[in-house]
PDB file of C-alpha atoms and ligand atoms in Angstrom:
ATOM      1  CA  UNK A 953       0.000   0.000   0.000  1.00 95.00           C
ATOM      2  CA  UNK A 954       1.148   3.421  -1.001  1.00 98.00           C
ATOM      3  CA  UNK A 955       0.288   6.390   0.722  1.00 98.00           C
ATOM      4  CA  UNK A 956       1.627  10.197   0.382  1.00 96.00           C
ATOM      5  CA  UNK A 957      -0.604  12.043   2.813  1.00 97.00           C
ATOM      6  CA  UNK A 958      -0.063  11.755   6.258  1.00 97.00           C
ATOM      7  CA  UNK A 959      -3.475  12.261   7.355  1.00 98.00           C
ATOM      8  CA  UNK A 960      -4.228   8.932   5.337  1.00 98.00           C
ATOM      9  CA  UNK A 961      -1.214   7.076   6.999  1.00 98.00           C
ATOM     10  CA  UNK A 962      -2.071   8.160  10.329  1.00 98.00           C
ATOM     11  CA  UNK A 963      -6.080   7.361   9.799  1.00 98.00           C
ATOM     12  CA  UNK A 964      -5.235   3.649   8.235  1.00 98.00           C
ATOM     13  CA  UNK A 965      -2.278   3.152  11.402  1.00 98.00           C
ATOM     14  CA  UNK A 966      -4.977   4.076  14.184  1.00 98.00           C
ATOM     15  CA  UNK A 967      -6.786   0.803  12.951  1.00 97.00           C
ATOM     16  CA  UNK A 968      -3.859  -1.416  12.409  1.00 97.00           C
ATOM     17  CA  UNK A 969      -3.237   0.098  16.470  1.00 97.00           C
ATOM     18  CA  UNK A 970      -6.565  -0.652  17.589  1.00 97.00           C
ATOM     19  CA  UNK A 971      -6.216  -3.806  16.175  1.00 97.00           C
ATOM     20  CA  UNK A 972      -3.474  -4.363  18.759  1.00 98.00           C
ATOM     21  CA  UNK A 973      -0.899  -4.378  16.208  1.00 98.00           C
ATOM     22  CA  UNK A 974       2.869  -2.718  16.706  1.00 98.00           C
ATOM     23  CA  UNK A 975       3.914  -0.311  14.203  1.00 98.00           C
ATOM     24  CA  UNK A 976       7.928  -0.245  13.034  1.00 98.00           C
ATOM     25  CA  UNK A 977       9.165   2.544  10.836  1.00 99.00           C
ATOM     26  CA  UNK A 978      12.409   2.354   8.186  1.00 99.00           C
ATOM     27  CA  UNK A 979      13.046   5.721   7.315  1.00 98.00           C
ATOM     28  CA  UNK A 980      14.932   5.618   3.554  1.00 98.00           C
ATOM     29  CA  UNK A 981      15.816   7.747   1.225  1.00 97.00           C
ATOM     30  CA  UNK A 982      14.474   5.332  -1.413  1.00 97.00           C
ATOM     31  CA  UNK A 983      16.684   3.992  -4.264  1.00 96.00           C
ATOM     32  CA  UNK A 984      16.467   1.064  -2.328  1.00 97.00           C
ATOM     33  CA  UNK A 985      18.606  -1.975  -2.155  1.00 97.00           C
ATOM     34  CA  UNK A 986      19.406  -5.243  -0.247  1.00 97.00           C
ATOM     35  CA  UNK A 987      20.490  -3.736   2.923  1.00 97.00           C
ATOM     36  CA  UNK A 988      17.509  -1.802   2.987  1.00 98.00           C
ATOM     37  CA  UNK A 989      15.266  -4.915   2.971  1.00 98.00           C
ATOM     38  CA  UNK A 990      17.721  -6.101   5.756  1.00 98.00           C
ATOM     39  CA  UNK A 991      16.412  -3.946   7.807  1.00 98.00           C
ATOM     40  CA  UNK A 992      12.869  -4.362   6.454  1.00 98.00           C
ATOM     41  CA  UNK A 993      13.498  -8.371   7.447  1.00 98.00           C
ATOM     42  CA  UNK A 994      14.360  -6.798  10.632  1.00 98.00           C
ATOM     43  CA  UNK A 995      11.834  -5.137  11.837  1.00 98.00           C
ATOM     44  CA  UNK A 996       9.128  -7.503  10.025  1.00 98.00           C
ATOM     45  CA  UNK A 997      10.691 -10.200  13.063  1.00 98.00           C
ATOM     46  CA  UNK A 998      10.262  -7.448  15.912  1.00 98.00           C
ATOM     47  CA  UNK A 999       6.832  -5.626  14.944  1.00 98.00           C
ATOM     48  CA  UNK A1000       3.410  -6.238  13.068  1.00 98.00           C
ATOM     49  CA  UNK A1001       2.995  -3.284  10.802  1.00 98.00           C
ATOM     50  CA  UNK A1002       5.813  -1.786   9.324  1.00 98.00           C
ATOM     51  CA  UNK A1003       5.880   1.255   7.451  1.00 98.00           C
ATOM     52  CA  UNK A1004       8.631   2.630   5.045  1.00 98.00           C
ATOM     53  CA  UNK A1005       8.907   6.240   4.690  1.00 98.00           C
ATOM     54  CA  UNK A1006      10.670   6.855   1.116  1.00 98.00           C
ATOM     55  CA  UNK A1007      11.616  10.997   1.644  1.00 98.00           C
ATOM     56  CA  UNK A1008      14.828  12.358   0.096  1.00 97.00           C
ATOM     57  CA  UNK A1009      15.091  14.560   2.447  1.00 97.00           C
ATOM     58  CA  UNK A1010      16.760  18.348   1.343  1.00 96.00           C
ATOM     59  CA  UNK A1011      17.418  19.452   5.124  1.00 97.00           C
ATOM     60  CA  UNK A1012      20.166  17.094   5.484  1.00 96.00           C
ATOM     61  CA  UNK A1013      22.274  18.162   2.620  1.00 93.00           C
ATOM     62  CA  UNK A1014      25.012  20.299   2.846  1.00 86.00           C
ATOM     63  CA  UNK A1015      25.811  20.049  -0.600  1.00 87.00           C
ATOM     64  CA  UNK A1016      23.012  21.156  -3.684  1.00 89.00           C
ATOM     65  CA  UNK A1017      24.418  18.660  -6.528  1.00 89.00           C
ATOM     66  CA  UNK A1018      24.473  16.052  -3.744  1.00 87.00           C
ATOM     67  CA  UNK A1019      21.027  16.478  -3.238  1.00 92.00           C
ATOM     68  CA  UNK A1020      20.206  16.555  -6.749  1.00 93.00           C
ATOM     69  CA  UNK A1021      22.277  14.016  -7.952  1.00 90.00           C
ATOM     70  CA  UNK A1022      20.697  11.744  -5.242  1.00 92.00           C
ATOM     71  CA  UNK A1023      19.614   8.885  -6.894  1.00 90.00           C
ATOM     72  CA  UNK A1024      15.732   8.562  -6.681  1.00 93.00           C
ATOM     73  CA  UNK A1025      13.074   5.769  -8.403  1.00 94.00           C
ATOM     74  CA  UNK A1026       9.962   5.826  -6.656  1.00 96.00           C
ATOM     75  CA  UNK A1027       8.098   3.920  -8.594  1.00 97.00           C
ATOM     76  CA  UNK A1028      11.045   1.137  -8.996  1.00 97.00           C
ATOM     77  CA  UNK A1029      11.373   0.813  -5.010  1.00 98.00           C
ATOM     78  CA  UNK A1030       7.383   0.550  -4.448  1.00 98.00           C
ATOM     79  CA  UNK A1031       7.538  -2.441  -6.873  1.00 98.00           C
ATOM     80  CA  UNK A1032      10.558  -3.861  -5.296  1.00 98.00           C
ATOM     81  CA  UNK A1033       8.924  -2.829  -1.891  1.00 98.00           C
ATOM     82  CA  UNK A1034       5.673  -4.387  -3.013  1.00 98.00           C
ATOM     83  CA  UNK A1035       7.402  -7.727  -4.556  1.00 98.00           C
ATOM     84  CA  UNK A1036       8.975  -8.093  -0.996  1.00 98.00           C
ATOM     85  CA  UNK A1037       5.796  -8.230   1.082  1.00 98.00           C
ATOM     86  CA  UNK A1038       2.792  -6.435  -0.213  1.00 98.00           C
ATOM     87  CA  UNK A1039       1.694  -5.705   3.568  1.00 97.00           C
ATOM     88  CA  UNK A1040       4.383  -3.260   3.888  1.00 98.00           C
ATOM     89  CA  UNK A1041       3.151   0.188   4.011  1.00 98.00           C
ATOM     90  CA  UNK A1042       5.142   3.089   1.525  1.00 98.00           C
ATOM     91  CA  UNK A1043       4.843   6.343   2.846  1.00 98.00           C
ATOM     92  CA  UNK A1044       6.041   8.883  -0.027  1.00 98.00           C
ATOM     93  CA  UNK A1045       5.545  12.280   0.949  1.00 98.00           C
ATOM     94  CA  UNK A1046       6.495  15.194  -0.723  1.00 96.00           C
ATOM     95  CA  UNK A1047       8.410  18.411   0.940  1.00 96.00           C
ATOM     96  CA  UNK A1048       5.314  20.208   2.081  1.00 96.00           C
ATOM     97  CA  UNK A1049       3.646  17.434   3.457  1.00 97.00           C
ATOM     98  CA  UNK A1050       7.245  17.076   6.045  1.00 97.00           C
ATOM     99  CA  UNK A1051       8.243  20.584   6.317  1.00 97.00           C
ATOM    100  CA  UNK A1052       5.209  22.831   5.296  1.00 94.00           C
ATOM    101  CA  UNK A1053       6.053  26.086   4.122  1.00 89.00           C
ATOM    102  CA  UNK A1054       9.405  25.881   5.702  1.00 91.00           C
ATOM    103  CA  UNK A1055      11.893  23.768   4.655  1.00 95.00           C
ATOM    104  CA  UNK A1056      14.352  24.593   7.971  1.00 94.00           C
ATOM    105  CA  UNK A1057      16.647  22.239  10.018  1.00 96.00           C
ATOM    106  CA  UNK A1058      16.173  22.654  13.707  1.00 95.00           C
ATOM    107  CA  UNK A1059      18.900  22.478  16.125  1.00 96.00           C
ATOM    108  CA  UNK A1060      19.440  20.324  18.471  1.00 97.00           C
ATOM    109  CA  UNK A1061      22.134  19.540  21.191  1.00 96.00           C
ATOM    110  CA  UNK A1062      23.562  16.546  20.279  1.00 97.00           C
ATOM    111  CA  UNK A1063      27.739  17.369  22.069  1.00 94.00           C
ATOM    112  CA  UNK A1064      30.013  14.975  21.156  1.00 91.00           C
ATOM    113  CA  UNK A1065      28.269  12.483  18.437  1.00 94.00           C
ATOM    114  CA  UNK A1066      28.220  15.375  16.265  1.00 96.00           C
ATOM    115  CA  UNK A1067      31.721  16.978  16.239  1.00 95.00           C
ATOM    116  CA  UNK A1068      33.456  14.912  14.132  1.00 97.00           C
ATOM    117  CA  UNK A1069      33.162  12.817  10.759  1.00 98.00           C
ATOM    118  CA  UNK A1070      29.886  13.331   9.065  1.00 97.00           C
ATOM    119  CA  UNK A1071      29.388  16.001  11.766  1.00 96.00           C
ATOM    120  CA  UNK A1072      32.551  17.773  11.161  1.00 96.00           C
ATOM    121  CA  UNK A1073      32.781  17.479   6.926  1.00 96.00           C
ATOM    122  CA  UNK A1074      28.838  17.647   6.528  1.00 95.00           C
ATOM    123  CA  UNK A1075      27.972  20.796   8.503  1.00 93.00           C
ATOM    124  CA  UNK A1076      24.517  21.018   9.758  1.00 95.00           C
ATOM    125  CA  UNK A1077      23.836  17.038   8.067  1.00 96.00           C
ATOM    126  CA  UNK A1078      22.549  16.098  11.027  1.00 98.00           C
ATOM    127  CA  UNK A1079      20.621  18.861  12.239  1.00 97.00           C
ATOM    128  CA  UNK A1080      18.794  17.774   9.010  1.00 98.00           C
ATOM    129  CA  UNK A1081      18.540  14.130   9.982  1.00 98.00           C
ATOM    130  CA  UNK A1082      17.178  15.214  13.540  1.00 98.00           C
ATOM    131  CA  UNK A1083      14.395  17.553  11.657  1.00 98.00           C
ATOM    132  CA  UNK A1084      12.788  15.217   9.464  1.00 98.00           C
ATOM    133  CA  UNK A1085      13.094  12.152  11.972  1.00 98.00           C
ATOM    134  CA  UNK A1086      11.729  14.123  14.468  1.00 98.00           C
ATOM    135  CA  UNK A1087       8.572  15.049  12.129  1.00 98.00           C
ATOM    136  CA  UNK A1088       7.975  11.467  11.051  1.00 98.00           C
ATOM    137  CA  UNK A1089       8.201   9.733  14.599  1.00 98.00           C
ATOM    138  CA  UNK A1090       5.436  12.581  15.117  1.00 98.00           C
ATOM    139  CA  UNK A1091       3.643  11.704  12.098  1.00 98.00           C
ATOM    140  CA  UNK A1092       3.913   7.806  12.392  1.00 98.00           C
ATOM    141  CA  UNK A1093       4.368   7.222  16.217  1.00 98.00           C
ATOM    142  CA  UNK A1094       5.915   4.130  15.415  1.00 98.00           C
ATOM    143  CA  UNK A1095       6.839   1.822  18.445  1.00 98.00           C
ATOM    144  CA  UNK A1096       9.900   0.866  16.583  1.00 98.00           C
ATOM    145  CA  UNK A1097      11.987   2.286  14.480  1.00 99.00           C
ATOM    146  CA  UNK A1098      15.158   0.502  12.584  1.00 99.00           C
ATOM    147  CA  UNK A1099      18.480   1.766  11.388  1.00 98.00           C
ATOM    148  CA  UNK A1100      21.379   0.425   9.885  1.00 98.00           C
ATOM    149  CA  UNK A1101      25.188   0.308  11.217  1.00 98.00           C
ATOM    150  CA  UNK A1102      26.233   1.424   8.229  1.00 98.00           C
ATOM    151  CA  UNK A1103      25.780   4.856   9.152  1.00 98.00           C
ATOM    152  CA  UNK A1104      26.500   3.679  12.540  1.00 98.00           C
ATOM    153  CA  UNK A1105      26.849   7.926  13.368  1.00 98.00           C
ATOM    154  CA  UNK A1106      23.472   8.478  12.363  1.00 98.00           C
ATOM    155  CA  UNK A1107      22.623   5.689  14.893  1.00 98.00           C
ATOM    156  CA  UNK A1108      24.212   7.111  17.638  1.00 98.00           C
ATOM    157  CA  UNK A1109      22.245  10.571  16.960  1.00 98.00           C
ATOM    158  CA  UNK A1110      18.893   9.263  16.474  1.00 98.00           C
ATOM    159  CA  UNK A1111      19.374   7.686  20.203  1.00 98.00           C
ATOM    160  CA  UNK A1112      20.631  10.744  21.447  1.00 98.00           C
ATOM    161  CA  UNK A1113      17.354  12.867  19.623  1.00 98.00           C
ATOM    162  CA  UNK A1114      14.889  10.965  21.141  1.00 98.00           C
ATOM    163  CA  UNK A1115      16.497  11.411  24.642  1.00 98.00           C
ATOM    164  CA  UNK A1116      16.120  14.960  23.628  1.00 98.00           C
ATOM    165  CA  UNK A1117      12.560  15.160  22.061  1.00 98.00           C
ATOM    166  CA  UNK A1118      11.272  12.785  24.691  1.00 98.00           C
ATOM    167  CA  UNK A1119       9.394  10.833  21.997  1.00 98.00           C
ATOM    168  CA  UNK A1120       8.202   7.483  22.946  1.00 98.00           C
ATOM    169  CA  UNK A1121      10.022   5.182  20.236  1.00 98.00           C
ATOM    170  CA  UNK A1122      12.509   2.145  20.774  1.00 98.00           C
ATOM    171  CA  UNK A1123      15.222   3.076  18.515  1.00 98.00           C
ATOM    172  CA  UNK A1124      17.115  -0.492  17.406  1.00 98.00           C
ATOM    173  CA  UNK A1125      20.420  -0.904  15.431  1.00 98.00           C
ATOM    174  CA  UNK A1126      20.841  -3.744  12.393  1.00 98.00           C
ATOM    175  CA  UNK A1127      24.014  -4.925  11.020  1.00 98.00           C
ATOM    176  CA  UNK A1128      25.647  -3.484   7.951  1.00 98.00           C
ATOM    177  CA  UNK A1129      24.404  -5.570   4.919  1.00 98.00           C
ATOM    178  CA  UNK A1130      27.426  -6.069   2.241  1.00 98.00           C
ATOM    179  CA  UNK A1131      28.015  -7.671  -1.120  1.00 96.00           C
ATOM    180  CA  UNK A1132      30.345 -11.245  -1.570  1.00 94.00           C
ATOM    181  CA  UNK A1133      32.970  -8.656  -1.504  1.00 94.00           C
ATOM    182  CA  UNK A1134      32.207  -6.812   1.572  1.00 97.00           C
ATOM    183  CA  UNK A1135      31.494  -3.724  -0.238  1.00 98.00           C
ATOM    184  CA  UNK A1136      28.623  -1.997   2.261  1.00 98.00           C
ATOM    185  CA  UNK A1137      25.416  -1.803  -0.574  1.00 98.00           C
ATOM    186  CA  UNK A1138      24.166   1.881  -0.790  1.00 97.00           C
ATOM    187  CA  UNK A1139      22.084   3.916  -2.873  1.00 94.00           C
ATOM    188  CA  UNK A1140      24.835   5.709  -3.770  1.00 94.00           C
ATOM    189  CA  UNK A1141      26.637   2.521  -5.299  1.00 96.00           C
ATOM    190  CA  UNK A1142      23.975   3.471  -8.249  1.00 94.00           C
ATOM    191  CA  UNK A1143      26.138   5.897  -9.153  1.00 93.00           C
ATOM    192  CA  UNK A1144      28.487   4.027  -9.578  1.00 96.00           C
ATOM    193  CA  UNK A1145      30.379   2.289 -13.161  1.00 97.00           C
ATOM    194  CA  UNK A1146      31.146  -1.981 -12.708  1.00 97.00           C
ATOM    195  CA  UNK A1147      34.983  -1.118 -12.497  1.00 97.00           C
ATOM    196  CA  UNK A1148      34.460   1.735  -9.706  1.00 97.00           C
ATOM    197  CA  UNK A1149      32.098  -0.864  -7.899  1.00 97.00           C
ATOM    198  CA  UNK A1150      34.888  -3.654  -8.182  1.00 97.00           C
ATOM    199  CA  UNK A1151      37.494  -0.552  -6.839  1.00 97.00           C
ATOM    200  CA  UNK A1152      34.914   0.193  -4.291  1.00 98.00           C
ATOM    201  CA  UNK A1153      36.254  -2.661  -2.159  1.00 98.00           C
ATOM    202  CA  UNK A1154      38.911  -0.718  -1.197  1.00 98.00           C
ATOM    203  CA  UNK A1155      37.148   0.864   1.526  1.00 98.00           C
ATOM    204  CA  UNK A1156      35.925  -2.835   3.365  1.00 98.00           C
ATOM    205  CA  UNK A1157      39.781  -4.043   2.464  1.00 98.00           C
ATOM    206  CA  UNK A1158      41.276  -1.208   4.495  1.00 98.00           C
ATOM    207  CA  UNK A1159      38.869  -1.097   7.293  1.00 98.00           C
ATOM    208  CA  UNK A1160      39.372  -5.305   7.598  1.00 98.00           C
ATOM    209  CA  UNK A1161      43.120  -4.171   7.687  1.00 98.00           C
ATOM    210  CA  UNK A1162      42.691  -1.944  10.605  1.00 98.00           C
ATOM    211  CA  UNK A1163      40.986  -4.672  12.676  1.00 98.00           C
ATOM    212  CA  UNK A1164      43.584  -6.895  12.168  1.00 98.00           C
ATOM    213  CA  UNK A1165      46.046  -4.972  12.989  1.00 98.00           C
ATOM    214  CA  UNK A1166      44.639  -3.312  16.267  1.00 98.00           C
ATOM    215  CA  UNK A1167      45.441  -5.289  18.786  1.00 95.00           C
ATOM    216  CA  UNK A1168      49.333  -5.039  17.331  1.00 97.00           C
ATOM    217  CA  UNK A1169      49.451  -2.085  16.179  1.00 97.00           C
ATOM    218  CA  UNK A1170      49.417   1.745  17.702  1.00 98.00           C
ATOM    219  CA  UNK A1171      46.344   3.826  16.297  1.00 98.00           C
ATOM    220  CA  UNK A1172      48.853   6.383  14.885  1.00 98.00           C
ATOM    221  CA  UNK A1173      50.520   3.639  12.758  1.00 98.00           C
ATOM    222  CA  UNK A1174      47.364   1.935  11.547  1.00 98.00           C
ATOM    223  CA  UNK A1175      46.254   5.444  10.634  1.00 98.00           C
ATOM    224  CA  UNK A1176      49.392   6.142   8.799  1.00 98.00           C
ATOM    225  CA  UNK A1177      48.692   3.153   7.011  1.00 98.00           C
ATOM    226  CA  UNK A1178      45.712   3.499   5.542  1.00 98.00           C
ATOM    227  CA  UNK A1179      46.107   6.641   4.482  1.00 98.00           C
ATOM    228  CA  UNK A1180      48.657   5.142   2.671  1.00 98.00           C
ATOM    229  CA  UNK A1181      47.003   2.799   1.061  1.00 98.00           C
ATOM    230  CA  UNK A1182      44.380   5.180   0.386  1.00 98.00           C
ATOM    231  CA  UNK A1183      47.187   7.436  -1.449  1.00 98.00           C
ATOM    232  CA  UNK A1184      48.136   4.267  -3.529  1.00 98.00           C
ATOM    233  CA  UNK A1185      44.657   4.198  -5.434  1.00 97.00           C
ATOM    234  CA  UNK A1186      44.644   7.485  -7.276  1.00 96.00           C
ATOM    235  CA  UNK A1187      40.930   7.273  -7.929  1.00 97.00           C
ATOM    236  CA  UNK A1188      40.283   7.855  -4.092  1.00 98.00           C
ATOM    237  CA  UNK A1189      40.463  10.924  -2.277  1.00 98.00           C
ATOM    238  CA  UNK A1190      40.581  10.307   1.405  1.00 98.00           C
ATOM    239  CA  UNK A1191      38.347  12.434   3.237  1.00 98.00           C
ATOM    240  CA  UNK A1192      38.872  10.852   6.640  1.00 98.00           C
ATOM    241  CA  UNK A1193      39.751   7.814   7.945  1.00 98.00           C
ATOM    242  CA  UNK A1194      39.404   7.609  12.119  1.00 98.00           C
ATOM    243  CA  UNK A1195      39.659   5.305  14.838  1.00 98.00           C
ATOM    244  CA  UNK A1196      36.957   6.563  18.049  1.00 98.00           C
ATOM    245  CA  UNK A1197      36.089   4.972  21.094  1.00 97.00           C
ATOM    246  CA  UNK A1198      32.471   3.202  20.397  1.00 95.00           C
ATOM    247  CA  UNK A1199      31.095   4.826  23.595  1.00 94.00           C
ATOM    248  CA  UNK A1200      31.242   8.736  22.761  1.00 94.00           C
ATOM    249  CA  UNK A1201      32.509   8.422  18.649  1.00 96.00           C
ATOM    250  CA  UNK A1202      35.113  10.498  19.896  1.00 96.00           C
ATOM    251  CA  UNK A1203      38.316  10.136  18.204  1.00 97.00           C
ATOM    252  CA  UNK A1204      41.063   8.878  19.977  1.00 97.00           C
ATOM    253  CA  UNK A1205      44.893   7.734  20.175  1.00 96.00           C
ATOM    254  CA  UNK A1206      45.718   5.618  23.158  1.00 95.00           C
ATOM    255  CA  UNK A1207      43.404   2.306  23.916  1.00 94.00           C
ATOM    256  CA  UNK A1208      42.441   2.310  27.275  1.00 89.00           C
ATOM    257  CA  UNK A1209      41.497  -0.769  29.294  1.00 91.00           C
ATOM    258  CA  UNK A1210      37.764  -1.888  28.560  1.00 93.00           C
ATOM    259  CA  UNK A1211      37.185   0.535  25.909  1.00 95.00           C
ATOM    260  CA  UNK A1212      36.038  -0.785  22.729  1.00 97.00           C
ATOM    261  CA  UNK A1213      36.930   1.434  19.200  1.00 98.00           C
ATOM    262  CA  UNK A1214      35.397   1.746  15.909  1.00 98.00           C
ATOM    263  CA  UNK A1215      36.858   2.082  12.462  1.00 98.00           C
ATOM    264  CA  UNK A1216      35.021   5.195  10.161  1.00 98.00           C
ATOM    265  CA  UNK A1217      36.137   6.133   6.612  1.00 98.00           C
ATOM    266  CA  UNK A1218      34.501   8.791   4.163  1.00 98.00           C
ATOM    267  CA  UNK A1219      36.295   8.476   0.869  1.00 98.00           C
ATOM    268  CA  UNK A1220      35.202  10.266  -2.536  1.00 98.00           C
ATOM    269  CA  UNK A1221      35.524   7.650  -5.920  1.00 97.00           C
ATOM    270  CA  UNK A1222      34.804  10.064  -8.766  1.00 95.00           C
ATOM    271  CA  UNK A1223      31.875  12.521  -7.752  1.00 93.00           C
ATOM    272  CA  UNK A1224      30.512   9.672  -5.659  1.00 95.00           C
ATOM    273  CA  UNK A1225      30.743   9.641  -1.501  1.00 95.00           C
ATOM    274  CA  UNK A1226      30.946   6.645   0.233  1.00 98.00           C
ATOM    275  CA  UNK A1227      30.905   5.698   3.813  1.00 98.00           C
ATOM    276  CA  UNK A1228      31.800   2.535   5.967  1.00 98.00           C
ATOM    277  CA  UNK A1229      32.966   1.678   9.452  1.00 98.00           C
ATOM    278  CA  UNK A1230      33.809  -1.465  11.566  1.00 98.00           C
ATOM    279  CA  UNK A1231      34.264  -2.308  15.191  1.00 98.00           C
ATOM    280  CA  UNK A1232      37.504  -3.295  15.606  1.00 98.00           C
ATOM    281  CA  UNK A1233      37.075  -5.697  18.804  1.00 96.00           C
TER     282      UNK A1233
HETATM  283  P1  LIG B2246      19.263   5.672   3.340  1.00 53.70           P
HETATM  284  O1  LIG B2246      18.167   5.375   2.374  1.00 53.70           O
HETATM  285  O2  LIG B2246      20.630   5.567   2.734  1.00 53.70           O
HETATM  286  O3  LIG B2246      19.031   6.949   4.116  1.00 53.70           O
HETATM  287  O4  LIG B2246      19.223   4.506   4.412  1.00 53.70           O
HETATM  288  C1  LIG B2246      18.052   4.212   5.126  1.00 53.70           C
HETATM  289  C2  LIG B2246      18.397   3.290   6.257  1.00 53.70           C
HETATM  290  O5  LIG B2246      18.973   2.097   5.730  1.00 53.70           O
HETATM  291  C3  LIG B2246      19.445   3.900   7.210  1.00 53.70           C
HETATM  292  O6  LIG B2246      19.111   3.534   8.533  1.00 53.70           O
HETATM  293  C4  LIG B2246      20.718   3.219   6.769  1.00 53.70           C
HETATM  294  O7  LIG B2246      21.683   3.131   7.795  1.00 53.70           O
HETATM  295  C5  LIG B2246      20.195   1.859   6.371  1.00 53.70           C
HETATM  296  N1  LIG B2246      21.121   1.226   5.435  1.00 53.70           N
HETATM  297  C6  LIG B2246      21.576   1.717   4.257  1.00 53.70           C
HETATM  298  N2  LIG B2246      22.452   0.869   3.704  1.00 53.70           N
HETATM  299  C7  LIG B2246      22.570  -0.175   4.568  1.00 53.70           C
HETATM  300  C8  LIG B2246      23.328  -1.371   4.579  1.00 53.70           C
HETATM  301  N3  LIG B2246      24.169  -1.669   3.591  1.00 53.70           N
HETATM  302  N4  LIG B2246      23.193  -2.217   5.616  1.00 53.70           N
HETATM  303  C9  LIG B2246      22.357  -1.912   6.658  1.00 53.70           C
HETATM  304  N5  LIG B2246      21.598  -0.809   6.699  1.00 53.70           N
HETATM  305  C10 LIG B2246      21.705   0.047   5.676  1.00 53.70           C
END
């Protein structure tokens, strides 16, 4: 079932609730793939209804040809969407029906999860996030609501907002889905050509190469390293590559005792942005 208006979506959840059913939500930005349906599989095995919001939403871009270049098939994904379990509910909404006449970010506290990586090369990105997820745990008032690891910051923040906006929603985590070649799938893989997409595996090969080395290895030296590699492959450009401690995502240089650390690397191939990160424990 598709739906666009969120006076629909609410009226047809209130009788899927009064039913007694639990509602999850998977917020994409459509041009979906396999490890969106991961998380689809996910939440199918930990609620009753589960609604898909398909919004590219502009508040989260810090960049204009980002946003348009963002690839986007709506038709395509409710077929694929539909093909997968025709219970699911698609909620496509256009600007207005999110933002109304004002297509603003809000801001929001969020310290430490936001001062580095995506927070620190994408200013404002997750201002954006907070604004529209805000809006559709408001619109939805899901009981669940599913995310993936693979933008394991994002994670982090969307705990952090609803400790902030108070809203009643369970907010659960789901492993990063990747091809036979560990390349994390992404909308933005679209983008890319078959030999980029085989080159792409540069960024799972170097984060598997900091895990192995971290329990040898100082943090400054596997950093050194990777950059290196990173400088070997022309067709990359590095954007950052950082080790954090898991607890705070703040980066760090020693290993302490009980802490466990996390691998993050933005890397440009072409025009096209990826992102990927691994515990290393
Ligand atoms: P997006 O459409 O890229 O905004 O992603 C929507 C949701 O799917 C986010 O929670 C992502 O973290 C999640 N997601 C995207 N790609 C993957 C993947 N390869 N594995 C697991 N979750 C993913």
């Amino acid at each position: 079932m598709v739906i666009n208006s969120k006076i629909s979506l609410q009226e047809t959840l209130e009788i899927a609730k009064k039913e007694g059913e639990t509602i999850g939500l998977v917020p994409t930005m459509g041009a979906l793939h396999e490890g969106h349906l991961s998380l689809i599989n996910f939440a199918y095995s930990q609620c009753d209804r589960i609604v898909v919001s398909i919004f590219v939403n502009p508040t989260q871009f810090n960049n204009t040809s980002d946003l348009e270049k963002y690839p986007r098939n709506v038709s395509k994904d409710t077929e694929f969407l539909k093909d997968h379990n025709p219970e699911t509910i698609v909620f496509t909404p256009e600007v207005e029906e999110i933002y109304s006449d004002k297509v603003e970010t809000e801001p929001f506290e969020f310290g430490n999860f936001v001062n580095f990586m995506e927070g620190e090369f994408r200013t404002g990105h997750f201002e954006g996030v907070g604004s529209v997820l805000k809006r559709l745990f408001d619109i939805v008032k899901p009981d669940k609501a599913f995310f993936g690891e693979k933008d394991y910051q994002q994670l982090m923040v969307v705990k952090k907002l609803v400790e902030i906006t108070g809203q009643d929603v369970e907010i659960m985590g789901c492993p990063t889905s990747r091809n036979e070649f560990g390349l994390a799938q992404s909308s933005r893989n679209f983008r890319l050509n078959d030999a980029q997409l085989k080159e792409a595996e540069l960024i799972h090969e170097a984060l598997t190469k900091a895990k192995n080395r971290f329990s040898t290895n100082s943090i400054e030296t596997i950093e050194k390293e990777i950059e290196q590699l990173f400088q070997s492959h022309p067709s990359f450009e590095l954007e950052y590559f950082s080790i954090v401690n898991e607890k705070d995502l703040i980066p760090t240089k020693t290993k302490e005792p009980g802490e466990k650390h996390r691998a993050f690397i933005a890397a440009f191939l072409g025009e096209v942005r990826l992102i990927d990160n691994m515990a290393l424990y």
